[in-house]
Short mmCIF file of C-alpha atoms and ligand atoms in Angstrom, two decimals:
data_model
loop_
_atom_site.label_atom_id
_atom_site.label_comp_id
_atom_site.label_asym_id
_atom_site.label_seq_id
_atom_site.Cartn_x
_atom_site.Cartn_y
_atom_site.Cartn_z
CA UNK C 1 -26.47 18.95 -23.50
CA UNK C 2 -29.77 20.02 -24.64
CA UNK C 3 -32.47 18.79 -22.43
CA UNK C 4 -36.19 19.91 -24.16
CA UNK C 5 -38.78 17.38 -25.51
CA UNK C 6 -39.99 18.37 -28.87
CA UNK C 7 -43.23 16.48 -30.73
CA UNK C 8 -42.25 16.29 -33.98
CA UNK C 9 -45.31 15.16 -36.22
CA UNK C 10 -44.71 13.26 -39.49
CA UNK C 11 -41.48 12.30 -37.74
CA UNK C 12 -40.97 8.63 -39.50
CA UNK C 13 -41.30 10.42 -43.02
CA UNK C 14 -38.21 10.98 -45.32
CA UNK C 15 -37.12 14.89 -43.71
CA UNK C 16 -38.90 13.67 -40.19
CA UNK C 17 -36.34 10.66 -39.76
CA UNK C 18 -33.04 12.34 -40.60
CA UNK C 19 -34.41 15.34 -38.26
CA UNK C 20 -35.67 13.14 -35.21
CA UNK C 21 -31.82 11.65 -35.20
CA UNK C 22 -30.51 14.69 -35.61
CA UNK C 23 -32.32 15.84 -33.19
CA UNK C 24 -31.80 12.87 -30.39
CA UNK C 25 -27.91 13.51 -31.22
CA UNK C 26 -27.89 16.78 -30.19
CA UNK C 27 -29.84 15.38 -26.63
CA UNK C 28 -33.45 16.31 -27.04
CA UNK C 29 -35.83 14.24 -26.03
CA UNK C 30 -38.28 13.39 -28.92
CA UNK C 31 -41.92 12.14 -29.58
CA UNK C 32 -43.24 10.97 -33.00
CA UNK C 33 -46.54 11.23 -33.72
CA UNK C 34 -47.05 9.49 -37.27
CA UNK C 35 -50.27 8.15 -39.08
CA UNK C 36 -47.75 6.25 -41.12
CA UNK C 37 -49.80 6.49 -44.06
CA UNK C 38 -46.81 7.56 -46.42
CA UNK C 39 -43.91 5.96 -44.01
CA UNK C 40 -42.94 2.82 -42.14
CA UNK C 41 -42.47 1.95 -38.58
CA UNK C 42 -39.15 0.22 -39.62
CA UNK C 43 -37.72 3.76 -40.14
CA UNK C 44 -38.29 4.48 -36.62
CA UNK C 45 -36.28 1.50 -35.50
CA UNK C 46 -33.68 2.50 -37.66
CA UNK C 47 -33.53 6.31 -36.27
CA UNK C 48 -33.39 4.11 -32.41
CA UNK C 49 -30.54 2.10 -33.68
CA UNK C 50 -29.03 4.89 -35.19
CA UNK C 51 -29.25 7.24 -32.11
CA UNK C 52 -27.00 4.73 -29.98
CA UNK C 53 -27.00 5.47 -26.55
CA UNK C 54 -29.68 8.20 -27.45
CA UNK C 55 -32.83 5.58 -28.28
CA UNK C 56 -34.42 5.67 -25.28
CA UNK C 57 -35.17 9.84 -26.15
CA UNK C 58 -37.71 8.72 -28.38
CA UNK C 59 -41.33 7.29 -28.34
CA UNK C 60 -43.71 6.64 -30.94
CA UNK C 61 -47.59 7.69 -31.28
CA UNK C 62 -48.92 5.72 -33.89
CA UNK C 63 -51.94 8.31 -34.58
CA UNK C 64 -53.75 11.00 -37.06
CA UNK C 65 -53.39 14.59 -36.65
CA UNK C 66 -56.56 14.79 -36.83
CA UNK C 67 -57.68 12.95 -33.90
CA UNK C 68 -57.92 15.49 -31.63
CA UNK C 69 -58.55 13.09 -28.74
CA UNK C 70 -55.12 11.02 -29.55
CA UNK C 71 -53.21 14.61 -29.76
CA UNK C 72 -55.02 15.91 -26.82
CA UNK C 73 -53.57 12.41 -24.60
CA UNK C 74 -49.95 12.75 -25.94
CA UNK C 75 -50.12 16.52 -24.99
CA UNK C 76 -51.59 15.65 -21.21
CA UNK C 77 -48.56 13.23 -20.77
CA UNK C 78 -45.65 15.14 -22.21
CA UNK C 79 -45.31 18.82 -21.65
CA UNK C 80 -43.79 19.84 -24.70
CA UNK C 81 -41.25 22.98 -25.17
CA UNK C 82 -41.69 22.94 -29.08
CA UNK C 83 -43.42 21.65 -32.08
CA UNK C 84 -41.49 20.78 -35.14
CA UNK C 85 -44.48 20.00 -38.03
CA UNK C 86 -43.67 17.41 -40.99
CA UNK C 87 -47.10 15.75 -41.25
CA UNK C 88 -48.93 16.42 -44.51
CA UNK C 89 -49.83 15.20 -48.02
CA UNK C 90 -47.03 15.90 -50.27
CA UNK C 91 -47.80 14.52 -54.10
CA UNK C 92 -48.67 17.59 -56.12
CA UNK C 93 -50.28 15.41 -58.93
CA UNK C 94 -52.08 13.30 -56.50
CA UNK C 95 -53.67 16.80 -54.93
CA UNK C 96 -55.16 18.11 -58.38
CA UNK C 97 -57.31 15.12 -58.24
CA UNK C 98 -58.08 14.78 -54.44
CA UNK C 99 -58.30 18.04 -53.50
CA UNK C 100 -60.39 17.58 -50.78
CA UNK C 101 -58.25 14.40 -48.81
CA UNK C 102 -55.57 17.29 -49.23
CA UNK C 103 -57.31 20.07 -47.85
CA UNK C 104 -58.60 18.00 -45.04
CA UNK C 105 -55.73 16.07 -44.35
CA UNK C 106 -52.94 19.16 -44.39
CA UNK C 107 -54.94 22.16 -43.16
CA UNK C 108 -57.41 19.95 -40.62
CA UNK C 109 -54.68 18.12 -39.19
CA UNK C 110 -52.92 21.90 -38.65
CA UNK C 111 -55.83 23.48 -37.44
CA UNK C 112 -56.22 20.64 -34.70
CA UNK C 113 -52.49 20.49 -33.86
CA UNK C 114 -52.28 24.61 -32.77
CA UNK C 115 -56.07 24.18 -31.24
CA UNK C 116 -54.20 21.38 -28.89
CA UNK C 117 -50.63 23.45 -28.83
CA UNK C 118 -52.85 26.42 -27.58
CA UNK C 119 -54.88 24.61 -25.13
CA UNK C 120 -51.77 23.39 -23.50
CA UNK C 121 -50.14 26.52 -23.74
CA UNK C 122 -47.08 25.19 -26.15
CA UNK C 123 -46.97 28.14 -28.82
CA UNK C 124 -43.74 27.21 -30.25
CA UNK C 125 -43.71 25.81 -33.99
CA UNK C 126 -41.44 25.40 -36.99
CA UNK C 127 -43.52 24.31 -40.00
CA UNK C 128 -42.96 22.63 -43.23
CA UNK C 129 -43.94 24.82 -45.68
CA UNK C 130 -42.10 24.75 -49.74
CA UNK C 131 -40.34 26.49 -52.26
CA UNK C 132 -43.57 25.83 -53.98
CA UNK C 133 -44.82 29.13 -52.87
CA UNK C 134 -42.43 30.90 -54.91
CA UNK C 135 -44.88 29.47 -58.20
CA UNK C 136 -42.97 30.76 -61.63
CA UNK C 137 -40.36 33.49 -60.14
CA UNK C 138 -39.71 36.41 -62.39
CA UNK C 139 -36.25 36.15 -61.30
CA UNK C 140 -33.85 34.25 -58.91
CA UNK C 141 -32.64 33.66 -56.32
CA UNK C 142 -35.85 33.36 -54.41
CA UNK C 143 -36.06 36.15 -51.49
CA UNK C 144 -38.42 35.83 -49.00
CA UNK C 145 -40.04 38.80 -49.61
CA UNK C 146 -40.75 37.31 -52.75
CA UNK C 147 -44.82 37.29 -54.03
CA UNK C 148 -46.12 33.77 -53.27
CA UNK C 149 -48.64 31.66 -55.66
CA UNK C 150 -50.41 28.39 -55.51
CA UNK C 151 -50.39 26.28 -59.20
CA UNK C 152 -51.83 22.86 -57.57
CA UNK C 153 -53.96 22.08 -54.20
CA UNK C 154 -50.51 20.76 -52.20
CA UNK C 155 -49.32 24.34 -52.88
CA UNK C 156 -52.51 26.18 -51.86
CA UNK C 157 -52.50 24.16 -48.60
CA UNK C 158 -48.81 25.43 -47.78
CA UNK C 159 -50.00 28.60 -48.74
CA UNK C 160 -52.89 28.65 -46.56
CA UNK C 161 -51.05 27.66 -43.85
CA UNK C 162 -48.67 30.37 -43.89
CA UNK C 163 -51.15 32.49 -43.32
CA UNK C 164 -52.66 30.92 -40.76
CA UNK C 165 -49.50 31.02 -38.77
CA UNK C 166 -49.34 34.79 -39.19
CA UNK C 167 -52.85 35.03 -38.26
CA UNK C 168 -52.45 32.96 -35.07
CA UNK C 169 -49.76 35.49 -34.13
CA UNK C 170 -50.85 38.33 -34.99
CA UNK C 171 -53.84 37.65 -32.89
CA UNK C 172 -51.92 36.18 -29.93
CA UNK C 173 -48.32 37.03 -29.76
CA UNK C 174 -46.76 35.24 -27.34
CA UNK C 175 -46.84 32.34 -30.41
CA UNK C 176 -42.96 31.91 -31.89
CA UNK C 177 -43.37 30.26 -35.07
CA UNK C 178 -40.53 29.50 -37.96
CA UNK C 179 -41.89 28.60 -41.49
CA UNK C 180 -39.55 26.76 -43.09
CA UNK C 181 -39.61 27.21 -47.35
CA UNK C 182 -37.74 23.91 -48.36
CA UNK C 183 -35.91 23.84 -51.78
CA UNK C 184 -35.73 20.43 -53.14
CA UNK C 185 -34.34 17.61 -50.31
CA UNK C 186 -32.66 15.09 -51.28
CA UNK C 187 -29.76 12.17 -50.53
CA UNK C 188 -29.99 9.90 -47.48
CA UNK C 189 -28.04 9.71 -44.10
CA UNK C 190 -24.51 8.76 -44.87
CA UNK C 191 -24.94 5.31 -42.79
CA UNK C 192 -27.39 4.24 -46.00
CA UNK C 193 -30.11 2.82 -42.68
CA UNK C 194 -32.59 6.04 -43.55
CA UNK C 195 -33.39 7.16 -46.63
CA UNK C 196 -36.63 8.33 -49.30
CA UNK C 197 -39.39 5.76 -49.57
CA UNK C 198 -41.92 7.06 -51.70
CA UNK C 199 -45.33 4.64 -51.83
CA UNK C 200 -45.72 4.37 -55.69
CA UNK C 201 -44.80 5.75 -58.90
CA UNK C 202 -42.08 8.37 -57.46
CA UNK C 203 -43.14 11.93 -58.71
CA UNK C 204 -39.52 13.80 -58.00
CA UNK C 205 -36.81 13.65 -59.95
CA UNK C 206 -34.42 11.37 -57.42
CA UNK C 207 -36.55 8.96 -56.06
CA UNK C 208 -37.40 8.33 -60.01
CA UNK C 209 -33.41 8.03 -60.75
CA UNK C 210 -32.85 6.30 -57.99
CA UNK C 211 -35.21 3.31 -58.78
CA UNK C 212 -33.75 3.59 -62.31
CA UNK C 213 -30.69 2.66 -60.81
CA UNK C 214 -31.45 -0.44 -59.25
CA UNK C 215 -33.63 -1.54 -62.16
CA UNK C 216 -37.00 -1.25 -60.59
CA UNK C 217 -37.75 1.09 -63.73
CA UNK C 218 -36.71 1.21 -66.97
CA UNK C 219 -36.22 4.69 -67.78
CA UNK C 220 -36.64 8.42 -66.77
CA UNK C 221 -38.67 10.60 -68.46
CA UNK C 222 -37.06 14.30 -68.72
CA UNK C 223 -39.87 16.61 -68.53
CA UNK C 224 -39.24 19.15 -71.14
CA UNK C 225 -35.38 20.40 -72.70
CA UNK C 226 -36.74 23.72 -73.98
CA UNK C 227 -36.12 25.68 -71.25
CA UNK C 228 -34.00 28.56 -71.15
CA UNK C 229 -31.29 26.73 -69.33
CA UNK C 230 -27.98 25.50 -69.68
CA UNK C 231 -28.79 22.70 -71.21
CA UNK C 232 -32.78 23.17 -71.74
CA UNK C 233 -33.70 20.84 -68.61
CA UNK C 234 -35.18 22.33 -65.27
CA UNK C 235 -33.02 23.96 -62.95
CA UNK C 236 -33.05 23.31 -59.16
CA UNK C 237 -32.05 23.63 -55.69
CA UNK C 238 -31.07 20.24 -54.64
CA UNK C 239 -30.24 20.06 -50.72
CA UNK C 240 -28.45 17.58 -48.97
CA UNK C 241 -31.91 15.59 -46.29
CA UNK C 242 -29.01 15.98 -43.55
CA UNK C 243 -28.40 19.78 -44.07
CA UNK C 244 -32.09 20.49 -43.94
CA UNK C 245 -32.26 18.34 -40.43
CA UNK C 246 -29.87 20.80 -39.33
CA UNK C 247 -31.63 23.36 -40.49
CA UNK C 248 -34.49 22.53 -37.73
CA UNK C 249 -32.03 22.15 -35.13
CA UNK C 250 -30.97 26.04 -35.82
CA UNK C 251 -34.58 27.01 -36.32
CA UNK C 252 -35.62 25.64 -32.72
CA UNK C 253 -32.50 27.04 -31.48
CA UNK C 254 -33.72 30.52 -32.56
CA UNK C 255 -37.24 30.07 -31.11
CA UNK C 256 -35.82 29.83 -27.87
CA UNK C 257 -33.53 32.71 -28.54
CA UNK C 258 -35.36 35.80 -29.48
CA UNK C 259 -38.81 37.16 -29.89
CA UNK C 260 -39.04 36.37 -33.39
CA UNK C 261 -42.89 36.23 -34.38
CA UNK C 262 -44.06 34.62 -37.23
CA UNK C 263 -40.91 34.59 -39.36
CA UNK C 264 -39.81 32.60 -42.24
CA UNK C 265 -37.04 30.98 -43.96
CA UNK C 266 -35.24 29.61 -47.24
CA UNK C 267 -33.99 26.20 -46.59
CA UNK C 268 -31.58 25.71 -49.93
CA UNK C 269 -27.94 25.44 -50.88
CA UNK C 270 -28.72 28.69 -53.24
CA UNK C 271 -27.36 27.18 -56.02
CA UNK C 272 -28.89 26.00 -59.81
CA UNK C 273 -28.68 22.76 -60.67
CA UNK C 274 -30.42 20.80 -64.04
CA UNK C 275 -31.87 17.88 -64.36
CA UNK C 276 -29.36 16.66 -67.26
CA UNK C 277 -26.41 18.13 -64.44
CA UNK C 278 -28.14 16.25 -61.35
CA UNK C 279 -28.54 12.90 -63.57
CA UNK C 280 -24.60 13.18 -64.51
CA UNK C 281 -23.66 13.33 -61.19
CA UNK C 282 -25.30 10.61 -60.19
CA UNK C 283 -24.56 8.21 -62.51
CA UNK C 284 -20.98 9.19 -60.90
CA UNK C 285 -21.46 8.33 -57.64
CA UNK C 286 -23.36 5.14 -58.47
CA UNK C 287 -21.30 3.58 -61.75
CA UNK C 288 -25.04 3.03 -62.78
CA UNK C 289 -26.05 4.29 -66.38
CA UNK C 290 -29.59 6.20 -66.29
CA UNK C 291 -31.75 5.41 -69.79
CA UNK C 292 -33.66 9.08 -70.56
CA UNK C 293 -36.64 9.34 -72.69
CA UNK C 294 -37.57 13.07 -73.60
CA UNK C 295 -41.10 14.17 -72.89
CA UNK C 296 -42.79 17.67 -73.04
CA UNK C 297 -43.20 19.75 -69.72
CA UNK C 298 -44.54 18.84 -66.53
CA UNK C 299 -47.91 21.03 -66.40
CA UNK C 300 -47.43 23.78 -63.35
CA UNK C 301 -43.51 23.38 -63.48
CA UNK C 302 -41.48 26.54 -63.44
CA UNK C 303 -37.89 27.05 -65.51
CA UNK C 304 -35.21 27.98 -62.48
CA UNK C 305 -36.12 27.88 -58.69
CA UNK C 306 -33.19 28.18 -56.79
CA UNK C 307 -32.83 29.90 -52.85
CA UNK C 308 -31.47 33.09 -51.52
CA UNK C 309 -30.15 32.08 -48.42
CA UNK C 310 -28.95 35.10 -46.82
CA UNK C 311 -31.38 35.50 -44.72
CA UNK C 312 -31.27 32.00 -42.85
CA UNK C 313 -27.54 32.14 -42.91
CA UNK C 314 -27.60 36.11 -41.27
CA UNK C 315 -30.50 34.99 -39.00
CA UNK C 316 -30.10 31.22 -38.35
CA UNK C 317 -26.88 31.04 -38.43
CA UNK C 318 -26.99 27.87 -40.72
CA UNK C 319 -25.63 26.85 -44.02
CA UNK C 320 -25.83 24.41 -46.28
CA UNK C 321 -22.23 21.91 -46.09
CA UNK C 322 -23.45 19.26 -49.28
CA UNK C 323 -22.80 19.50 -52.34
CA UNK C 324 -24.83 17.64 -55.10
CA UNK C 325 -21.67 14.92 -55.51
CA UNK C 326 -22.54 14.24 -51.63
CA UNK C 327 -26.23 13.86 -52.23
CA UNK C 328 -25.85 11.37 -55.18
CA UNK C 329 -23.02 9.47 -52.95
CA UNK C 330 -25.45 8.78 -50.42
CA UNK C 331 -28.74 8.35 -52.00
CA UNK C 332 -27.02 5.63 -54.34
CA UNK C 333 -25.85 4.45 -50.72
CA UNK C 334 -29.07 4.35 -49.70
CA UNK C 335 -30.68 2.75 -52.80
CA UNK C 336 -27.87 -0.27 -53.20
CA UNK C 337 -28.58 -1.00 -49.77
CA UNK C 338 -32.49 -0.58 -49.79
CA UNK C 339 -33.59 -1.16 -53.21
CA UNK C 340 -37.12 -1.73 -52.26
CA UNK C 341 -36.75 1.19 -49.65
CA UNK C 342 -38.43 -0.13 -45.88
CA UNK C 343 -40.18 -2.83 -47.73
CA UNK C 344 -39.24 -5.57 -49.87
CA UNK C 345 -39.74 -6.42 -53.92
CA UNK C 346 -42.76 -8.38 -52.95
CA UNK C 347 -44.53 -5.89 -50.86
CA UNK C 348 -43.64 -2.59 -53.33
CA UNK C 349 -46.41 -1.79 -55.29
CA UNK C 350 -44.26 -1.74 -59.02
P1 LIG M 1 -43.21 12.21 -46.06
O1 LIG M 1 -44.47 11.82 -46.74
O2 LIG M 1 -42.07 11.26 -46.15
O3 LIG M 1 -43.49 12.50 -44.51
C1 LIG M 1 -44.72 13.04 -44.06
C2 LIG M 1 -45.19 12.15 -42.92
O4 LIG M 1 -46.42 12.67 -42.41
C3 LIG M 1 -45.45 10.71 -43.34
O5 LIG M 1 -44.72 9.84 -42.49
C4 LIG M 1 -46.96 10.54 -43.19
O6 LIG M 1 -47.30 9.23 -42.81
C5 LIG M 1 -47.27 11.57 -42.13
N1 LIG M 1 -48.65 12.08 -42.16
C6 LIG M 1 -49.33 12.60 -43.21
N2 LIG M 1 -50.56 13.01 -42.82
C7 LIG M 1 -50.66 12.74 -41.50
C8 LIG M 1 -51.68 12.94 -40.53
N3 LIG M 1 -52.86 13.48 -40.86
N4 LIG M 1 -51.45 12.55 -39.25
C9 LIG M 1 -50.28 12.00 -38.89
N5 LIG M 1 -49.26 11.79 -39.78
C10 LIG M 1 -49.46 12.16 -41.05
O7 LIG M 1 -42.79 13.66 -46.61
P2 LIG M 1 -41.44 14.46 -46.41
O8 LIG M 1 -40.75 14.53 -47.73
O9 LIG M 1 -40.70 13.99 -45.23
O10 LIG M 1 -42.05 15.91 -46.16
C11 LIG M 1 -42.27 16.41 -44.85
C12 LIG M 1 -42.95 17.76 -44.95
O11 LIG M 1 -42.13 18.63 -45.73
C13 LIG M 1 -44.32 17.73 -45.64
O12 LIG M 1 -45.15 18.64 -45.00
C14 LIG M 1 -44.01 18.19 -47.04
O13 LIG M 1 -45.11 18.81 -47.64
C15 LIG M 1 -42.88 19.19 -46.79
N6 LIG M 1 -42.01 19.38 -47.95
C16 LIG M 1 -41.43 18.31 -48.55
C17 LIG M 1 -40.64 18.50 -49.67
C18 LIG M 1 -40.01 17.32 -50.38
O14 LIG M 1 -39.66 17.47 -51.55
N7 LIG M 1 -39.82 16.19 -49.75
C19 LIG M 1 -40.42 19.78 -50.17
C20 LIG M 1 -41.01 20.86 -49.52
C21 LIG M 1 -41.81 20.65 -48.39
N1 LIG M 2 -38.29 15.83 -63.41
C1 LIG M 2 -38.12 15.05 -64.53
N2 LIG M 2 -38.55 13.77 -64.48
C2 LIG M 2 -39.14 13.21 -63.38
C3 LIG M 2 -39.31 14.02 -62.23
C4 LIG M 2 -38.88 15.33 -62.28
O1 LIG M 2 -37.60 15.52 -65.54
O2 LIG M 2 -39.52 12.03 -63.42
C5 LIG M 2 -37.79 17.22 -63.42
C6 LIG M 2 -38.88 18.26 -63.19
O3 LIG M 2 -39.48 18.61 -64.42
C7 LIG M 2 -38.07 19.40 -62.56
C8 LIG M 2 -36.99 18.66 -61.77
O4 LIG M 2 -36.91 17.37 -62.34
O5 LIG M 2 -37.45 20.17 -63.53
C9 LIG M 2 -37.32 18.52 -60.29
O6 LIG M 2 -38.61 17.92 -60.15
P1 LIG M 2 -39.16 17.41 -58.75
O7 LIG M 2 -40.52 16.84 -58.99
O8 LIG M 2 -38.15 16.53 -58.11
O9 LIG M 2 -39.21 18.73 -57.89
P2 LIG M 2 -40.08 20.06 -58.09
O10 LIG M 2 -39.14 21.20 -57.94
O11 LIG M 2 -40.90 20.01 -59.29
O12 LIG M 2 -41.07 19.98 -56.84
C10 LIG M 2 -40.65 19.48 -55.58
C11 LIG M 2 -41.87 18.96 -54.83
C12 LIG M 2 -42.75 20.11 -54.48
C13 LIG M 2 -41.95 21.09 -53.70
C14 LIG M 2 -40.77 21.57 -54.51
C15 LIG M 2 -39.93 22.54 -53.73
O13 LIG M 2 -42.60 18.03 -55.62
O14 LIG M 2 -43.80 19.65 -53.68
O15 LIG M 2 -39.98 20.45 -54.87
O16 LIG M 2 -39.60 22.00 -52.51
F1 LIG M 2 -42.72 22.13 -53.39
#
């Protein structure tokens, strides 16, 4: 049994949840630090309940990033062996318009966390970052090696921070640090208790189907069927919230192994799926009939994004398990259960 305490920031959003348990399962001890601005507190009971015997591995710091002087007490009680980073602004539409709350939030809140990492002398972190960086590939499957491009604020923030990273160890290189390049998460943990629970008008595709489903909206709106595509819908690399969690178990893992550096990583099932093929499915899993309305393109969304995931299999030694049937399963799981997500139909803001 594993016995390290990792701070895990953003820990009671939708990837932070699934990870913290994953995390407590496997026996390490875990602190949340959360502003909750995009998440509930009732998701961190659930993750206790859901941890069984494990609960009592995790503690809650209901603070900002940016607060140095909260980060800089949690740091002087626990003596952290790791740094797992979630917190951020994630709404690409929202960050075209408030560039600035995005800026400051995502790369001020970073800046501070290392700063405070540094000044305790905890220089290992596995970061967030998104297959957003890839922008409009030329081709696919998306290598690492791949050239990287911002098209909204969200993105230029990842971006930014990537390079940070590699700055920070190329100037002091006794940092580890795993950048994580997400694909598109999605589904819930099996038990339906933990799930997506966007604040809003949902801006990805699942969340949206999802609260088709259980008749909180009317329709979805299919951005665009003129792509070169199967079927002239986006294409995708849907992975399975519970994969990914693993994903940051094998990416702490290797921190601790080897003198990796600044390294970084495809987190994706490498495998294409469209919107019209992800809708099919679940409306499968769920018995639940999903109304579409055709619209033009999203502005700033590429054609096919999909993972090469050679490199974390070779080097992590993880893969991907889920398939998208799996996802659907358990995000309709999660959805009949929690139609109004953490909160209930009088509190959501429809
Ligand atoms: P989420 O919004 O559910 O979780 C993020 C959490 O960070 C929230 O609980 C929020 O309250 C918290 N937070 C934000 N700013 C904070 C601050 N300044 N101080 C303290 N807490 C703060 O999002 P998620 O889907 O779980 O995403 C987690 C990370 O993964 C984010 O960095 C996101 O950009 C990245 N990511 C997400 C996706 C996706 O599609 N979900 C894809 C690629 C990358
Ligand atoms: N789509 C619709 N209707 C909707 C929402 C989405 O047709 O209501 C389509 C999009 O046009 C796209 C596909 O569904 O073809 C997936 O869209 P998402 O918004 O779910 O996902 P994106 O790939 O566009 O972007 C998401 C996050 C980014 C992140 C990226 C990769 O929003 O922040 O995944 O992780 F960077």
């Amino acid at each position: 049994m594993i016995s390290k305490t990792v701070l895990v920031t953003g820990g009671a959003g939708y990837i932070g949840t699934h990870t913290v348990l994953h995390l407590l399962l496997a026996g390490f001890k875990t602190v949340v630090v959360d502003n909750l601005d995009n998440s509930s507190h009732l998701a961190i009971l659930r993750v206790k309940e859901l941890a069984g015997e494990f609960r009592n591995n995790l503690s809650f710091h209901n603070a900002d990033l940016r607060d140095r002087d909260a980060l800089e007490q949690i740091f002087v009680s626990t003596k952290f062996d790791a740094v797992i980073h979630f917190a951020g602004l994630k709404a690409v539409g929202e960050s075209v318009k408030k560039p600035l709350l995005y800026y400051n939030n995502n790369l001020t809140g970073t800046i501070t966390l290392l700063e405070v990492m540094a000044a305790h002398g905890c220089k290992k972190l596995v970061f967030s970052s998104s297959a957003t960086v890839y922008g409009w590939p030329k081709k696919v499957p998306c290598t690492e090696e791949f050239p990287l491009s911002a098209a909204n604020p969200y993105g230029r923030s990842k971006l930014i921070i990537e390079e940070i990273c590699r700055d920070v160890y190329n100037a002091e290189q006794d940092w580890k640090i795993i950048l994580l390049r997400y694909f598109n998460p999605v589904g819930a943990h099996p038990s339906g208790y933990i799930g997506e629970d966007p604040r809003g008008v949902p801006n990805n595709l699942m969340p949206f189907v999802q609260q088709v489903a259980v008749e909180r909206r009317p329709a979805l709106t299919i951005f665009g069927n003129d792509y070169n595509t199967i079927d002239g819908t986006g294409v995708r690399d849907y992975i399975h919230v519970v994969d990914l969690a693993d994903g940051h178990i094998a990416a702490l893992l290797k921190l601790d192994e080897s003198d990796i550096g600044c390294e970084v990583y495809n987190l994706g099932t490498g495998k294409g799926t469209s919107v019209l093929e992800m809708v099919k499915a679940f409306e499968l899993a769920s018995g639940k009939k999903i109304p579409l309305v055709m619209a033009g393109r999203r502005p700033g969304d590429a054609e096919i994004v999909y993972a090469s995931t050679e490199k974390a299999e070779r080097e992590l030694n993880w893969k991907a398990k889920y398939g998208i049937d799996e996802m659907c399963r358990d995000q309709w799981n999660w959805a009949s259960k929690n139609p109004y997500g953490y909160g209930s139909q009088k509190d959501s803001t429809d």
